[in-house]
Tab-separated table of C-alpha atoms in Angstrom:
chain	number	residue	atom	x	y	z
A	144	ASN	CA	86.878	81.275	89.657
A	145	SER	CA	84.489	83.319	86.700
A	146	ILE	CA	87.214	86.000	86.371
A	147	ILE	CA	89.843	83.155	85.732
A	148	ASN	CA	87.210	81.398	83.909
A	149	ASP	CA	86.048	83.479	81.564
A	150	GLY	CA	89.790	84.246	80.595
A	151	THR	CA	91.064	87.328	82.409
A	152	PRO	CA	94.390	85.834	84.061
A	153	ILE	CA	95.243	86.633	88.075
A	154	VAL	CA	98.075	85.734	91.010
A	155	MET	CA	97.898	85.578	93.954
A	156	PHE	CA	100.390	87.168	96.398
A	157	ASP	CA	100.934	86.781	100.514
A	158	ARG	CA	97.220	85.702	101.529
A	159	THR	CA	96.123	82.880	99.146
A	160	THR	CA	93.409	79.975	99.514
A	161	ASP	CA	93.801	77.028	97.944
A	162	GLU	CA	90.529	77.415	96.196
A	163	VAL	CA	91.305	79.153	93.850
A	164	GLU	CA	94.229	77.671	91.596
A	165	CYS	CA	96.361	80.865	90.155
A	166	ASP	CA	99.454	81.903	90.107
A	167	LYS	CA	100.805	82.264	94.052
A	168	VAL	CA	102.925	84.239	95.240
A	169	ILE	CA	103.491	82.900	98.793
A	170	VAL	CA	106.303	83.525	101.992
A	171	ASP	CA	107.156	80.547	103.523
A	172	ASP	CA	104.881	81.079	106.618
A	173	PHE	CA	105.108	78.238	109.041
A	174	ASP	CA	109.717	77.819	108.817
A	175	SER	CA	109.341	81.659	109.912
A	176	GLY	CA	106.417	81.513	113.098
A	177	GLN	CA	109.130	77.575	113.381
A	178	ASN	CA	112.061	80.045	113.050
A	179	ALA	CA	111.510	83.177	114.791
A	180	THR	CA	110.057	81.082	118.254
A	181	GLN	CA	113.719	78.843	117.877
A	182	HIS	CA	115.061	82.859	118.117
A	183	LEU	CA	112.976	83.055	121.096
A	184	ILE	CA	114.301	79.419	121.955
A	185	ASP	CA	117.516	79.860	121.912
A	186	LEU	CA	118.095	82.821	124.121
A	187	GLY	CA	116.689	81.492	126.763
A	188	CYS	CA	112.398	82.354	126.768
A	189	LYS	CA	110.471	79.153	127.996
A	190	ASN	CA	107.491	80.426	128.589
A	191	ILE	CA	106.306	82.481	124.579
A	192	ALA	CA	102.954	84.194	124.406
A	193	LEU	CA	101.515	83.856	120.790
A	194	ILE	CA	99.409	86.985	120.387
A	195	SER	CA	97.464	86.932	117.201
A	196	SER	CA	94.920	88.733	115.121
A	197	VAL	CA	94.852	87.030	111.709
A	198	ASP	CA	93.929	83.541	113.121
A	199	ASN	CA	91.322	84.107	110.523
A	200	LEU	CA	93.708	83.692	107.329
A	201	SER	CA	96.086	80.734	105.935
A	202	VAL	CA	98.563	83.068	106.936
A	203	GLY	CA	97.929	83.484	110.167
A	204	LYS	CA	97.700	79.641	111.024
A	205	LEU	CA	100.916	79.035	108.805
A	206	ARG	CA	102.357	81.616	111.520
A	207	ALA	CA	101.410	79.587	114.619
A	208	GLU	CA	102.014	76.141	113.404
A	209	GLY	CA	105.352	76.948	113.490
A	210	TYR	CA	105.171	78.429	117.001
A	211	LEU	CA	103.442	75.337	117.556
A	212	GLN	CA	105.899	72.809	116.275
A	213	ALA	CA	108.966	74.604	117.377
A	214	LEU	CA	107.735	74.097	121.422
A	215	LYS	CA	106.708	70.952	120.183
A	216	VAL	CA	110.954	70.174	118.649
A	217	ASN	CA	111.956	71.391	122.419
A	218	ASN	CA	109.929	69.422	124.364
A	219	ILE	CA	108.531	73.000	125.910
A	220	ASP	CA	104.572	72.834	127.059
A	221	VAL	CA	101.550	74.392	124.642
A	222	ASN	CA	100.406	76.554	127.764
A	223	GLU	CA	96.991	77.964	126.265
A	224	ASN	CA	96.280	80.981	129.058
A	225	ILE	CA	99.577	83.320	127.238
A	226	ILE	CA	97.793	82.789	123.430
A	227	ILE	CA	95.518	85.487	121.549
A	228	ARG	CA	94.260	84.189	118.451
A	229	THR	CA	91.423	85.721	116.999
A	230	GLU	CA	90.517	87.371	114.441
A	231	SER	CA	90.571	91.600	114.417
A	232	ASP	CA	92.344	92.771	116.491
A	233	HIS	CA	89.526	94.796	118.518
A	234	ASP	CA	90.119	95.496	122.399
A	235	LEU	CA	93.377	93.479	121.246
A	236	ALA	CA	95.403	95.483	123.761
A	237	ASP	CA	92.915	94.568	127.039
A	238	LYS	CA	93.524	90.874	125.569
A	239	ILE	CA	97.751	91.361	126.601
A	240	ASN	CA	97.132	92.972	128.527
A	241	THR	CA	95.617	90.479	130.913
A	242	LEU	CA	98.433	88.284	129.506
A	243	TYR	CA	101.128	89.955	130.834
A	244	SER	CA	98.714	90.065	134.345
A	245	ASN	CA	97.990	86.687	134.443
A	246	ASN	CA	100.821	85.054	133.647
A	247	LEU	CA	104.165	84.345	133.982
A	248	ILE	CA	106.052	85.285	130.252
A	249	ASP	CA	108.738	86.252	128.989
A	250	GLY	CA	108.918	85.900	124.684
A	251	VAL	CA	106.145	87.281	122.495
A	252	PHE	CA	105.239	85.910	119.383
A	253	ALA	CA	103.467	88.184	117.420
A	254	LEU	CA	102.045	87.342	114.015
A	255	ASP	CA	101.037	90.448	112.874
A	256	GLU	CA	101.824	94.615	112.447
A	257	ASN	CA	99.219	95.557	114.349
A	258	ASP	CA	99.908	92.318	116.955
A	259	SER	CA	102.795	94.142	117.563
A	260	VAL	CA	103.436	97.238	118.199
A	261	ALA	CA	100.198	96.836	120.857
A	262	ALA	CA	103.083	93.679	122.777
A	263	LEU	CA	105.526	95.711	122.883
A	264	LYS	CA	103.599	99.069	123.872
A	265	VAL	CA	101.589	97.518	126.218
A	266	GLY	CA	104.383	95.842	127.553
A	267	VAL	CA	106.322	98.842	127.892
A	268	LYS	CA	103.322	100.568	130.104
A	269	LYS	CA	103.389	97.248	131.938
A	270	GLY	CA	107.364	98.450	132.858
A	271	TYR	CA	108.805	95.729	131.504
A	272	LYS	CA	112.184	95.729	130.861
A	273	ILE	CA	112.287	94.977	127.770
A	274	PRO	CA	114.770	92.828	126.399
A	275	LYS	CA	116.099	92.357	129.726
A	276	ASP	CA	112.185	90.986	131.076
A	277	LEU	CA	110.772	89.946	127.906
A	278	LYS	CA	111.767	89.475	124.552
A	279	ILE	CA	109.526	90.203	121.532
A	280	ILE	CA	109.452	88.831	117.470
A	281	GLY	CA	107.648	90.446	115.608
A	282	PHE	CA	105.924	89.419	111.760
A	283	ALA	CA	106.062	92.103	108.861
A	284	ASP	CA	108.588	94.729	108.426
A	285	GLY	CA	107.298	98.213	108.241
A	286	ILE	CA	108.120	100.862	109.147
A	287	LEU	CA	105.681	101.618	112.130
A	288	ALA	CA	106.891	98.219	113.612
A	289	SER	CA	110.521	98.299	112.970
A	290	ARG	CA	111.704	102.201	113.254
A	291	ARG	CA	109.597	104.117	114.723
A	292	LEU	CA	108.994	101.953	118.203
A	293	SER	CA	111.346	102.280	121.364
A	294	PRO	CA	112.928	100.047	121.598
A	295	SER	CA	112.900	98.689	118.343
A	296	LEU	CA	111.537	95.654	117.421
A	297	THR	CA	112.950	92.410	115.876
A	298	THR	CA	110.841	91.077	112.908
A	299	VAL	CA	110.258	89.010	110.709
A	300	SER	CA	110.700	90.632	106.789
A	301	GLN	CA	108.619	89.378	104.286
A	302	HIS	CA	110.446	91.098	101.640
A	303	GLY	CA	107.321	92.621	99.790
A	304	ILE	CA	108.977	94.319	97.228
A	305	ASP	CA	110.477	90.388	95.854
A	306	ILE	CA	106.316	89.590	96.471
A	307	GLY	CA	105.893	92.025	93.859
A	308	GLU	CA	108.451	91.544	91.049
A	309	VAL	CA	107.654	88.731	91.305
A	310	ALA	CA	103.861	88.644	91.535
A	311	VAL	CA	104.262	90.580	88.133
A	312	LYS	CA	106.989	88.612	87.177
A	313	LEU	CA	104.388	85.235	86.299
A	314	LEU	CA	101.372	88.305	85.697
A	315	ILE	CA	103.360	89.405	82.755
A	316	ASP	CA	104.325	85.772	81.056
A	317	ARG	CA	101.144	84.313	81.645
A	318	LEU	CA	100.251	87.124	79.508
A	319	GLU	CA	102.214	86.634	77.281
A	320	SER	CA	102.446	82.343	76.810
A	321	LYS	CA	100.790	81.230	74.316
A	322	ASP	CA	100.083	78.043	75.690
A	323	GLU	CA	96.520	78.299	76.870
A	324	HIS	CA	97.583	75.438	79.241
A	325	LYS	CA	99.892	76.326	80.387
A	326	PRO	CA	100.376	75.036	84.296
A	327	TYR	CA	99.837	76.955	87.689
A	328	GLU	CA	103.358	78.427	89.401
A	329	THR	CA	103.642	79.264	93.470
A	330	VAL	CA	106.761	80.064	93.992
A	331	ILE	CA	107.384	81.029	98.056
A	332	ILE	CA	109.486	83.822	99.078
A	333	LYS	CA	112.190	82.993	102.398
A	334	THR	CA	111.644	85.364	104.960
A	335	GLN	CA	114.704	86.889	107.228
A	336	LEU	CA	114.383	87.858	110.830
A	337	LYS	CA	115.691	91.442	111.248
A	338	GLU	CA	117.231	91.327	115.418
A	339	ARG	CA	116.742	94.694	116.374
A	340	GLU	CA	116.804	95.215	120.035
A	341	SER	CA	112.976	94.283	121.596
A	342	THR	CA	115.416	91.401	121.516
A	343	LYS	CA	119.302	91.875	121.710
C-alpha cells in the first residue's frame, strides 16, 4: 500500500489479496476446483480425496471451495477423513501415505503441483493401478507434473503465459495513462483441463 501511495503502480497476479487495491490478474480458481472435481465424479469416482498444501493462500481456499461445491451439487457427503488441508508441503508424502492406507478412495484432486506429484508418486508406491484404481487431477501444468511423471498427470492448466501477458499489458496501460484516477481492473483467465494418463 505504501508503494502504491508513493505513486508506483502495481499489478498482482495469481496469488492476490483483497487488502491491496490495484490491478489484478487471476484464474477462475473456484470454477476450476468445481470443474475438476466434477470431472472425477463424471468418471465414476465416489470417494474423492482433496490434497492441499496451500490452504493459507487465496487460491488454495477457492479451489477447495470449488471441490466442496461439486460434492454438494452431486449429493456426495463431505468426508473429512479424506481431506488434507495444510499450509506447507512438510511431511506431505507421509500424510498422503496415511490417507491412502486408512481410507478407500478412488479419486484425488490435488491443489498444487507439489501436491499432485506427491499424490501420484505415493499412489504408485502403494500399488494403485492408475487410473484404473485411482484417478488423479492436479492443479498447475508444470513440466514436472505433466510430462515427466509416469503415468502422466491430468492437470488444470493456468495458462501462465497468458497471465504474464495480461499483467504486463495492465501495467503498461497504467504507466501510459494520463488519468490519475483510472479504475483498477481485475482480469480473470479461464483455466483448461488437460487430460492425460492419470484419468484416462
